[in-house]
Amino acid sequence: MGRRSIHTQEELRELIIAATTSIIDEVGIDGLSAREIAKHIGYSPGTLYNMFENLDDLLLIIEARLLDDLRQQLLEAITNAPAHEQLPLLAATYFEFTQNHPKRWSLLIEHRIPGDHPVPDWYEDKISSLLQPFEEVLDPILADASPEARRRHARTIWAGIHGLTSLSTANKLATITNHSGQVLIDDLVMTYLAGLQSSARHSGRIAPEKEKR
Amino acid sequence: MGRRSIHTQEELRELIIAATTSIIDEVGIDGLSAREIAKHIGYSPGTLYNMFENLDDLLLIIEARLLDDLRQQLLEAITNAPAHEQLPLLAATYFEFTQNHPKRWSLLIEHRIPGDHPVPDWYEDKISSLLQPFEEVLDPILADASPEARRRHARTIWAGIHGLTSLSTANKLATITNHSGQVLIDDLVMTYLAGLQSSARHSGRIAPEKEKR
DNA sequence: TGAGTATGTATCGACCGGCGGCCCATGCTT
DNA sequence: AAGCATGGGCCGCCGGTCGATACATACTCA
């Protein structure tokens, strides 16, 4: 068969990404295969490998877009919100987002690249940039803490929220949290915040070093 | 081929479980296949299916044993420990355990049963029983809180710790926390505890209902 | 009691459909 | 005419199935 030129490379690429995303959203990653994607878009399996190195590469791109979307929604959620509500808003938005795309979120959690190390840098950058909203929101609360402490607290609360949302979408562990994910998220955020403020109060300010333990 | 009777059914079962566990620990779940297991124990692939319904069934059993081991270590960690150190000890033990068995822990997180629901009850019970040490340890701190609040706080802190450890073993998200998992765990536990105590202090006791938000 | 036979079953391994990934002859488009 | 996007067959795997096999055992009978 020869060239079709019905779609440009870029169109074809987007077609593949869209088809793959919809398959994942509908039947989950177990129903996904190169043949299935190809069938959806009316091309042959081989064509996929002209556009993407392999399926992992394709999935990584889908995950990256999901991360972009999430980051966007996090940023939108806190614009024009009162400072003291921003962290709970972030948490709620994070949780809601994962609940809205459970299969794709599970993909993000469960998809592992074969071989042990080679997650591309741009992917890690996207993960890191999820932290940014949390750092921004914590900044006023931790105004006098050391930069290192601020980074640490942002990571902690982010990871905690992330953990709760992951447990909630992974149906294997869900009995623990399924009915009450949002409640637990609130609990985590509020109690952690209270802890931060309590530390600040006790030491006059948050001590730049070793303010805990 | 006929019966060998070199191993009893029970021995064979344990042989399979041991071989599978060692394959996972060494090369991870990607290197695992029925043929590979069979080769390790000197039997044919078909034999596996006399002992286990399928690979998922086998993996679930391995996960269950991992959960049992973890629970055991958690309980040991807090016996004879001063009350105020118990929660940090639990957290540290949890984290250390997952770091000691990273591939098997990843299996636990990432392994999904095909089809959406059918995680067996005994499996969910094992998950639930992980919560028990956390509830025990929180009890003295939350002596005057409602049972519902105590359950909630235990779940929250457990899920947070779980989330942090999972992020740390999943190499895809690791850049965030890899160098400092233990530090973040400490931060989470200490700050959350401070938050709980602060709530208790402010309201005289922890309010039985709606003590937050 | 011991040899010979019948029975049951543990085990094997070929087989099935499907997978990811590869590759290059084909034939359309320019 | 020529270059290249594309199709689709191919390879070596996979998980899982199942009928054939051959061994351990139970039984029979001398």
Coordinates of N, CA, C and O in Angstrom, one line a residue, chain A residues 6-117:
Chain A
I6 N -4.1 11.3 3.7 CA -5.3 11.9 4.1 C -5.1 12.7 5.4 O -5.7 13.8 5.6
H7 N -4.2 12.3 6.2 CA -3.8 13.0 7.3 C -2.3 13.4 7.3 O -1.5 12.6 6.9
T8 N -2.1 14.6 7.8 CA -0.7 14.9 8.0 C -0.1 14.1 9.2 O -0.8 13.5 9.9
Q9 N 1.2 14.1 9.3 CA 1.8 13.4 10.4 C 1.2 13.9 11.7 O 1.0 13.1 12.6
E10 N 1.1 15.2 11.8 CA 0.6 15.8 13.1 C -0.8 15.3 13.3 O -1.1 15.0 14.5
E11 N -1.6 15.4 12.3 CA -3.0 14.9 12.5 C -3.0 13.4 12.9 O -3.8 13.1 13.8
L12 N -2.2 12.7 12.3 CA -2.2 11.2 12.6 C -1.8 11.0 14.0 O -2.4 10.2 14.7
R13 N -0.8 11.8 14.4 CA -0.3 11.7 15.8 C -1.4 12.0 16.8 O -1.6 11.2 17.7
E14 N -2.1 13.0 16.5 CA -3.2 13.4 17.4 C -4.3 12.4 17.4 O -5.0 12.1 18.4
L15 N -4.6 11.8 16.2 CA -5.6 10.8 16.0 C -5.3 9.6 16.9 O -6.1 9.1 17.6
I16 N -4.0 9.2 16.9 CA -3.6 8.1 17.7 C -3.7 8.3 19.1 O -4.3 7.5 19.9
I17 N -3.3 9.5 19.5 CA -3.4 9.9 21.0 C -4.8 9.9 21.4 O -5.2 9.4 22.5
A18 N -5.7 10.5 20.6 CA -7.1 10.6 20.9 C -7.7 9.2 21.0 O -8.5 8.9 22.0
A19 N -7.4 8.4 20.1 CA -8.0 7.0 20.1 C -7.6 6.2 21.3 O -8.3 5.6 22.0
T20 N -6.3 6.3 21.6 CA -5.7 5.6 22.7 C -6.4 6.1 24.0 O -6.8 5.3 24.9
T21 N -6.5 7.4 24.1 CA -7.1 8.0 25.3 C -8.5 7.5 25.5 O -8.9 7.1 26.6
S22 N -9.2 7.4 24.4 CA -10.6 7.0 24.6 C -10.7 5.5 24.9 O -11.6 5.1 25.7
I23 N -9.9 4.8 24.4 CA -9.9 3.3 24.7 C -9.6 3.2 26.2 O -10.3 2.4 26.9
I24 N -8.6 3.9 26.7 CA -8.2 3.7 28.1 C -9.4 4.2 29.0 O -9.8 3.5 29.9
D25 N -10.0 5.3 28.6 CA -11.1 5.8 29.4 C -12.3 4.8 29.4 O -13.0 4.8 30.4
E26 N -12.5 4.2 28.3 CA -13.7 3.3 28.2 C -13.4 1.9 28.8 O -14.2 1.4 29.6
V27 N -12.4 1.3 28.4 CA -12.2 -0.1 28.8 C -11.0 -0.3 29.7 O -10.7 -1.4 30.1
G28 N -10.2 0.7 29.9 CA -9.0 0.6 30.7 C -7.8 0.0 30.0 O -7.9 -0.4 28.8
I29 N -6.7 0.0 30.6 CA -5.5 -0.3 30.0 C -5.4 -1.8 29.5 O -4.7 -2.2 28.6
D30 N -6.2 -2.6 30.2 CA -6.2 -4.1 29.8 C -6.8 -4.3 28.4 O -6.4 -5.2 27.7
G31 N -7.7 -3.4 28.0 CA -8.3 -3.5 26.7 C -7.5 -2.8 25.6 O -7.9 -2.8 24.4
L32 N -6.3 -2.3 26.0 CA -5.5 -1.6 25.0 C -4.5 -2.5 24.3 O -3.8 -3.2 25.0
S33 N -4.4 -2.3 23.0 CA -3.3 -3.0 22.3 C -3.1 -2.2 21.0 O -3.9 -1.4 20.6
A34 N -1.9 -2.4 20.4 CA -1.6 -1.6 19.2 C -2.6 -1.9 18.1 O -3.0 -1.0 17.4
R35 N -3.0 -3.2 18.0 CA -4.0 -3.6 17.0 C -5.4 -2.8 17.3 O -6.0 -2.4 16.3
E36 N -5.7 -2.7 18.5 CA -7.0 -2.1 18.9 C -6.9 -0.6 18.5 O -7.9 0.0 18.0
I37 N -5.8 0.0 18.8 CA -5.7 1.5 18.5 C -5.8 1.6 16.9 O -6.5 2.5 16.4
A38 N -5.1 0.8 16.2 CA -5.0 0.9 14.8 C -6.4 0.7 14.2 O -6.8 1.4 13.3
K39 N -7.2 -0.3 14.7 CA -8.5 -0.5 14.3 C -9.4 0.8 14.4 O -10.1 1.1 13.6
H40 N -9.2 1.4 15.6 CA -10.0 2.6 15.9 C -9.8 3.7 14.8 O -10.7 4.4 14.5
I41 N -8.6 3.9 14.4 CA -8.3 5.0 13.5 C -8.2 4.6 12.0 O -7.9 5.4 11.2
G42 N -8.4 3.3 11.8 CA -8.4 2.8 10.4 C -7.0 2.8 9.8 O -6.9 2.9 8.5
Y43 N -6.0 2.6 10.6 CA -4.7 2.4 10.1 C -4.2 1.0 10.5 O -4.9 0.3 11.3
S44 N -3.0 0.6 10.1 CA -2.5 -0.6 10.5 C -1.6 -0.5 11.7 O -1.1 0.6 12.0
P45 N -1.4 -1.5 12.5 CA -0.5 -1.4 13.7 C 0.8 -0.8 13.4 O 1.3 0.0 14.2
G46 N 1.4 -1.2 12.3 CA 2.7 -0.8 11.9 C 2.9 0.7 11.9 O 3.9 1.3 12.3
T47 N 1.8 1.4 11.5 CA 1.8 2.8 11.4 C 2.1 3.5 12.7 O 2.7 4.6 12.8
L48 N 1.5 2.9 13.8 CA 1.8 3.5 15.1 C 3.3 3.7 15.4 O 3.7 4.7 16.0
Y49 N 4.0 2.7 14.9 CA 5.4 2.7 15.2 C 6.2 3.7 14.3 O 7.4 3.9 14.5
N50 N 5.6 4.3 13.4 CA 6.2 5.4 12.7 C 6.1 6.7 13.5 O 7.0 7.5 13.4
M51 N 5.1 6.8 14.3 CA 4.8 8.0 15.0 C 5.4 7.9 16.4 O 5.7 9.0 17.0
F52 N 5.4 6.7 17.0 CA 5.8 6.6 18.4 C 6.8 5.4 18.4 O 6.7 4.5 17.7
E53 N 7.8 5.6 19.3 CA 8.8 4.6 19.4 C 8.2 3.2 19.8 O 8.5 2.2 19.2
N54 N 7.3 3.2 20.8 CA 6.6 2.0 21.1 C 5.4 2.4 22.0 O 5.1 3.6 22.2
L55 N 4.6 1.5 22.5 CA 3.4 1.8 23.2 C 3.7 2.6 24.5 O 3.0 3.5 24.9
D56 N 4.8 2.2 25.1 CA 5.2 2.9 26.4 C 5.4 4.4 26.1 O 5.0 5.3 26.9
D57 N 6.1 4.7 25.0 CA 6.3 6.1 24.6 C 4.9 6.8 24.4 O 4.7 7.9 24.9
L58 N 4.0 6.2 23.7 CA 2.7 6.7 23.5 C 2.0 7.0 24.9 O 1.4 8.0 25.1
L59 N 2.0 6.0 25.7 CA 1.3 6.1 27.0 C 1.9 7.2 27.8 O 1.2 8.0 28.5
L60 N 3.2 7.4 27.8 CA 3.9 8.4 28.5 C 3.4 9.8 28.1 O 3.2 10.7 28.9
I61 N 3.2 9.9 26.8 CA 2.7 11.2 26.3 C 1.3 11.5 26.8 O 0.9 12.6 27.2
I62 N 0.5 10.4 26.8 CA -0.9 10.6 27.4 C -0.8 11.0 28.8 O -1.6 11.8 29.3
E63 N 0.0 10.3 29.5 CA 0.2 10.7 31.0 C 0.6 12.1 31.1 O 0.2 12.8 32.0
A64 N 1.5 12.5 30.3 CA 2.0 13.9 30.4 C 0.9 14.9 30.2 O 0.8 15.9 30.9
R65 N 0.0 14.6 29.2 CA -1.1 15.5 29.0 C -2.0 15.6 30.2 O -2.6 16.6 30.5
L66 N -2.2 14.4 30.8 CA -3.0 14.3 32.0 C -2.4 15.2 33.1 O -3.1 16.0 33.7
L67 N -1.1 15.1 33.2 CA -0.5 15.9 34.2 C -0.6 17.4 33.9 O -0.8 18.2 34.8
D68 N -0.5 17.7 32.6 CA -0.7 19.1 32.2 C -2.1 19.6 32.6 O -2.2 20.7 33.1
D69 N -3.1 18.8 32.2 CA -4.4 19.2 32.5 C -4.6 19.4 34.0 O -5.3 20.4 34.5
L70 N -4.1 18.5 34.8 CA -4.3 18.6 36.2 C -3.7 19.9 36.8 O -4.3 20.6 37.5
R71 N -2.4 20.1 36.3 CA -1.8 21.3 36.7 C -2.6 22.6 36.4 O -2.7 23.5 37.2
Q72 N -3.1 22.6 35.2 CA -3.9 23.7 34.8 C -5.1 23.9 35.7 O -5.4 25.0 36.1
Q73 N -5.8 22.8 36.0 CA -6.9 22.9 36.9 C -6.6 23.4 38.3 O -7.3 24.1 38.9
L74 N -5.4 22.9 38.7 CA -5.0 23.3 40.1 C -4.8 24.8 40.1 O -5.2 25.5 41.0
L75 N -4.1 25.3 39.0 CA -3.8 26.7 39.0 C -5.1 27.6 38.9 O -5.2 28.6 39.6
E76 N -6.0 27.1 38.1 CA -7.3 27.8 38.0 C -8.0 27.8 39.3 O -8.7 28.8 39.7
A77 N -7.9 26.7 40.0 CA -8.7 26.6 41.2 C -8.3 27.7 42.3 O -9.2 28.1 43.0
I78 N -7.1 28.0 42.3 CA -6.6 28.9 43.4 C -6.6 30.4 43.0 O -6.4 31.3 43.8
T79 N -6.8 30.7 41.7 CA -6.8 32.1 41.3 C -8.1 32.7 41.9 O -9.2 32.1 41.8
N80 N -7.9 33.8 42.5 CA -9.0 34.6 43.1 C -9.6 33.9 44.3 O -10.7 34.3 44.7
A81 N -9.0 32.9 44.8 CA -9.5 32.3 46.1 C -8.8 33.0 47.3 O -7.6 33.3 47.2
P82 N -9.5 33.1 48.4 CA -8.9 33.7 49.6 C -7.8 32.8 50.0 O -7.8 31.5 49.9
A83 N -6.7 33.3 50.5 CA -5.5 32.6 50.8 C -5.7 31.4 51.7 O -5.2 30.3 51.5
H84 N -6.6 31.6 52.7 CA -6.7 30.5 53.7 C -7.5 29.3 53.1 O -7.5 28.2 53.7
E85 N -8.2 29.5 52.0 CA -8.9 28.4 51.4 C -8.1 27.7 50.3 O -8.6 26.7 49.7
Q86 N -7.0 28.2 50.0 CA -6.3 27.7 48.8 C -5.8 26.3 48.9 O -6.0 25.5 48.0
L87 N -5.2 26.0 50.0 CA -4.7 24.6 50.1 C -5.9 23.6 50.1 O -5.8 22.6 49.3
P88 N -6.9 23.8 50.9 CA -8.1 22.9 50.8 C -8.6 22.8 49.3 O -9.0 21.7 48.9
L89 N -8.6 23.9 48.7 CA -9.1 23.9 47.3 C -8.2 23.1 46.4 O -8.7 22.3 45.5
L90 N -6.9 23.3 46.6 CA -6.0 22.5 45.8 C -6.3 21.0 46.0 O -6.4 20.2 45.0
A91 N -6.4 20.6 47.2 CA -6.6 19.2 47.6 C -7.9 18.7 47.0 O -7.9 17.6 46.3
A92 N -8.9 19.5 47.1 CA -10.2 19.0 46.6 C -10.2 18.9 45.1 O -10.7 18.0 44.5
T93 N -9.5 19.9 44.5 CA -9.4 19.8 43.0 C -8.6 18.6 42.5 O -9.0 17.9 41.6
Y94 N -7.5 18.4 43.2 CA -6.7 17.3 42.9 C -7.5 16.0 43.0 O -7.5 15.2 42.0
F95 N -8.2 15.8 44.1 CA -9.0 14.6 44.3 C -10.1 14.5 43.2 O -10.3 13.5 42.6
E96 N -10.8 15.6 43.0 CA -11.9 15.6 42.0 C -11.4 15.2 40.6 O -12.0 14.4 39.9
F97 N -10.3 15.8 40.3 CA -9.7 15.5 39.0 C -9.4 14.0 38.8 O -9.8 13.4 37.8
T98 N -8.8 13.4 39.8 CA -8.5 12.0 39.7 C -9.8 11.1 39.6 O -9.8 10.1 38.9
Q99 N -10.8 11.6 40.3 CA -12.1 10.8 40.3 C -12.8 11.0 38.9 O -13.5 10.1 38.5
N100 N -12.5 12.1 38.3 CA -13.1 12.3 37.0 C -12.4 11.5 35.8 O -13.0 11.3 34.8
H101 N -11.2 11.1 36.1 CA -10.5 10.3 35.0 C -9.9 9.1 35.7 O -8.6 9.0 35.7
P102 N -10.7 8.3 36.3 CA -10.1 7.2 37.1 C -9.2 6.2 36.3 O -8.1 5.9 36.8
K103 N -9.6 5.9 35.1 CA -8.8 4.9 34.4 C -7.5 5.5 33.9 O -6.4 4.8 34.0
R104 N -7.6 6.7 33.5 CA -6.3 7.4 33.0 C -5.4 7.6 34.2 O -4.2 7.6 34.1
W105 N -6.0 8.0 35.4 CA -5.2 8.2 36.6 C -4.6 6.9 37.0 O -3.4 6.9 37.4
S106 N -5.3 5.8 36.9 CA -4.7 4.5 37.3 C -3.5 4.2 36.4 O -2.5 3.7 36.8
L107 N -3.7 4.5 35.1 CA -2.6 4.3 34.2 C -1.4 5.1 34.7 O -0.3 4.5 34.7
L108 N -1.5 6.3 35.1 CA -0.4 7.1 35.5 C 0.3 6.4 36.7 O 1.5 6.4 36.8
I109 N -0.5 5.9 37.6 CA 0.0 5.3 38.8 C 0.7 3.9 38.5 O 1.8 3.6 39.0
E110 N 0.0 3.2 37.7 CA 0.4 1.8 37.5 C 1.4 1.5 36.4 O 2.0 0.5 36.3
H111 N 1.4 2.4 35.4 CA 2.2 2.1 34.2 C 3.7 2.3 34.6 O 4.1 3.3 35.1
R112 N 4.4 1.2 34.3 CA 5.8 1.2 34.6 C 6.6 1.0 33.3 O 6.2 0.2 32.5
I113 N 7.6 1.8 33.1 CA 8.5 1.6 32.0 C 9.4 0.4 32.2 O 10.0 0.3 33.3
P114 N 9.4 -0.5 31.2 CA 10.3 -1.6 31.4 C 11.8 -1.2 31.5 O 12.1 -0.1 31.0
G115 N 12.6 -1.9 32.2 CA 13.9 -1.4 32.5 C 13.7 -0.5 33.7 O 12.6 0.0 33.9
D116 N 14.7 -0.3 34.4 CA 14.5 0.3 35.7 C 14.5 1.9 35.7 O 13.8 2.5 36.5
H117 N 15.2 2.5 34.9 CA 15.5 3.9 35.1 C 14.9 4.9 34.2 O 14.6 6.0 34.6

